[in-house]
C-alpha positions as a printed Julia matrix, in Angstrom:
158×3 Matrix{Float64}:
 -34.46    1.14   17.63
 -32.87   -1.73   15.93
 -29.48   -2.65   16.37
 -26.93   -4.61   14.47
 -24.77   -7.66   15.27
 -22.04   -7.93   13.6
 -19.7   -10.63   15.19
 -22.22  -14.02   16.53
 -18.73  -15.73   17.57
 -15.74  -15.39   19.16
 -12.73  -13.25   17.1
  -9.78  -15.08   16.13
  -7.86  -11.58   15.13
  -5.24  -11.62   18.12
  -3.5    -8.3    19.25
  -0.66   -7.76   21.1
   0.41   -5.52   24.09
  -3.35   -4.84   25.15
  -3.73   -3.71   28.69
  -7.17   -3.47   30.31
  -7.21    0.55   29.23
  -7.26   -0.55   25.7
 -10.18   -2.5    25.88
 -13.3    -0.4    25.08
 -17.33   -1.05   25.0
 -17.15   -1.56   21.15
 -13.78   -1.72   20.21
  -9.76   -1.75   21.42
  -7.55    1.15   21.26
  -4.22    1.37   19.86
  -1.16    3.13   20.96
   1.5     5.41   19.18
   4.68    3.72   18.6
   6.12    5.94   15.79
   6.06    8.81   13.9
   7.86    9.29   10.84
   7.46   12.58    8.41
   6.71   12.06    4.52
   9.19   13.79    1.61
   8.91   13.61   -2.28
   6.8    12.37   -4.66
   4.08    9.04   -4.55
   3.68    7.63   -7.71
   1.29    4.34   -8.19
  -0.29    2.95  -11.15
  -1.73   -0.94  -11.63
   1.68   -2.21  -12.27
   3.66   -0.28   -9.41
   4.06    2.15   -6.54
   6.79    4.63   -5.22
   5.76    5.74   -1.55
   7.62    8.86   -0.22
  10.4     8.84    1.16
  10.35    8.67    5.09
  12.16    9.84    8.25
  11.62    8.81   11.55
  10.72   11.7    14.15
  12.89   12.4    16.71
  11.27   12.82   20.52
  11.71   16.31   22.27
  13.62   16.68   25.5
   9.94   15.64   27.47
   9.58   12.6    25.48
   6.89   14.07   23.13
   6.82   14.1    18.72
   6.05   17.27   18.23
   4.01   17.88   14.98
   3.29   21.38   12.92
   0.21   21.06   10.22
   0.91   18.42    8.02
   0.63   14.34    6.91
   2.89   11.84    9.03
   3.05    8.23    9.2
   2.86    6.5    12.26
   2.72    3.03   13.29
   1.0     1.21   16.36
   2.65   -0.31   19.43
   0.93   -3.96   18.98
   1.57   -7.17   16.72
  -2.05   -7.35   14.92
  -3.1   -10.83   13.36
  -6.13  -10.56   11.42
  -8.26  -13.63   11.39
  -8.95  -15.56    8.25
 -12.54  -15.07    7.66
 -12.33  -11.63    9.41
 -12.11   -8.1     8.64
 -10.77   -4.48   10.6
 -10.82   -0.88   10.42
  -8.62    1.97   12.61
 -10.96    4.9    13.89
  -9.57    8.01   15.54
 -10.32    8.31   19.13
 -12.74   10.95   19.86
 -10.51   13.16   21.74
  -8.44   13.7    18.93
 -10.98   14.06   15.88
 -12.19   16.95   18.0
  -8.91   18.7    17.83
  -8.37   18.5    14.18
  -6.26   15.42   14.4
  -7.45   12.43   12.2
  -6.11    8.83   11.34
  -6.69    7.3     8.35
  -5.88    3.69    7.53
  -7.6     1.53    4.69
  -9.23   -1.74    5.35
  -7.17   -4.39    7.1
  -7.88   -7.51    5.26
  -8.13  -11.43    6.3
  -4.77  -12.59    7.59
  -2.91   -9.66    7.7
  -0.05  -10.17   10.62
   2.36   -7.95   11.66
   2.78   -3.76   12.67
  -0.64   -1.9    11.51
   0.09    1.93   10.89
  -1.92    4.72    9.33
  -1.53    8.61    7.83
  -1.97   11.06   10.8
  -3.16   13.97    9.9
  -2.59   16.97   11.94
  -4.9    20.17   11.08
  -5.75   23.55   13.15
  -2.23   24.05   15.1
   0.95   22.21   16.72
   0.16   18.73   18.17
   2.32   16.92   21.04
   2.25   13.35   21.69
   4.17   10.83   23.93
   4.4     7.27   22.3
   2.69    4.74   24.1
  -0.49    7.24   24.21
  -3.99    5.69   22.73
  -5.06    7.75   19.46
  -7.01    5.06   17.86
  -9.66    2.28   17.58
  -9.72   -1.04   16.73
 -12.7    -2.74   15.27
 -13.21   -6.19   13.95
 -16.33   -7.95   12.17
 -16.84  -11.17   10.33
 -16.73  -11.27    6.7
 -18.7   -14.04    5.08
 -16.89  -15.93    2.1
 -13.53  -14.37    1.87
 -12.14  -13.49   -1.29
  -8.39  -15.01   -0.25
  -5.93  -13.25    2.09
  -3.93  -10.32    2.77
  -1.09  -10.41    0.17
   0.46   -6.84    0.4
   4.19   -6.06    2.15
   2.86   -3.49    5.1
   4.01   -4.56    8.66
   5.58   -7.52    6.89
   9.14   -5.01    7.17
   9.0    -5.15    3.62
């Protein structure tokens, strides 16, 4: 068996709020912060985009978002700063992909700084969640010759 390296050197990506339980073998988890549902229409073409309107969940009387089937948006309880010659991806935890809930997030590119998020998606049945809880995973890898930076307005409060 042969097995990869990825990342020779220390990561300069720095992540807030990480306790000892978010640290993992081969990556970090994230925690909920929020939830927010999805209404209307997305629109996007190579000259512009019109996201969906949002609303920001409300907890339950024990603290939890509760969530029938459906899309949400949700956003992570740690400042990310992405390195400048590095690279990230959010995976689902385990736990979760198992009961029919999935995260999906698209690439994080060099020197993106601020609130990550991702689509939940919640399939199979009701799902209950306290913020604060870990749902995802972190992973970071060196990316030879960079093509530039992150440019884009997400986490930026934009």
């Amino acid at each position: 068996m042969s097995i990869v390296v990825v990342n020779t050197t220390d990561s300069s990506t720095v992540l807030g709020n990480i306790d000892k339980d978010c640290v993992q073998q081969a990556a970090v988890d994230l925690r909920l912060e929020k939830v927010w549902t999805m209404k209307g229409t997305f629109t996007i073409d190579e000259e512009s985009k019109q996201h969906r309107k949002t609303t920001l969940m409300e907890l339950d009387a024990d603290g939890y978002y509760t969530m029938p089937p459906g899309v949400y948006e949700c956003s992570f309880d740690h400042d990310i700063a992405i390195g400048p010659d590095e690279a990230a991806l959010v995976i689902t935890r385990s736990t979760l992909v198992r009961n029919g809930i999935l995260m999906a997030s698209g690439l994080w590119d060099p020197k993106f700084a601020g609130r990550g998020g991702c689509a939940l998606h919640v399939n199979g049945g009701d799902f209950r969640i306290k913020p604060g809880t870990r749902v995802a995973q972190f992973v970071v890898w060196k990316v030879l010759n960079a093509q530039g930076a992150y440019n884009g307005t997400y986490g930026k409060n934009a």
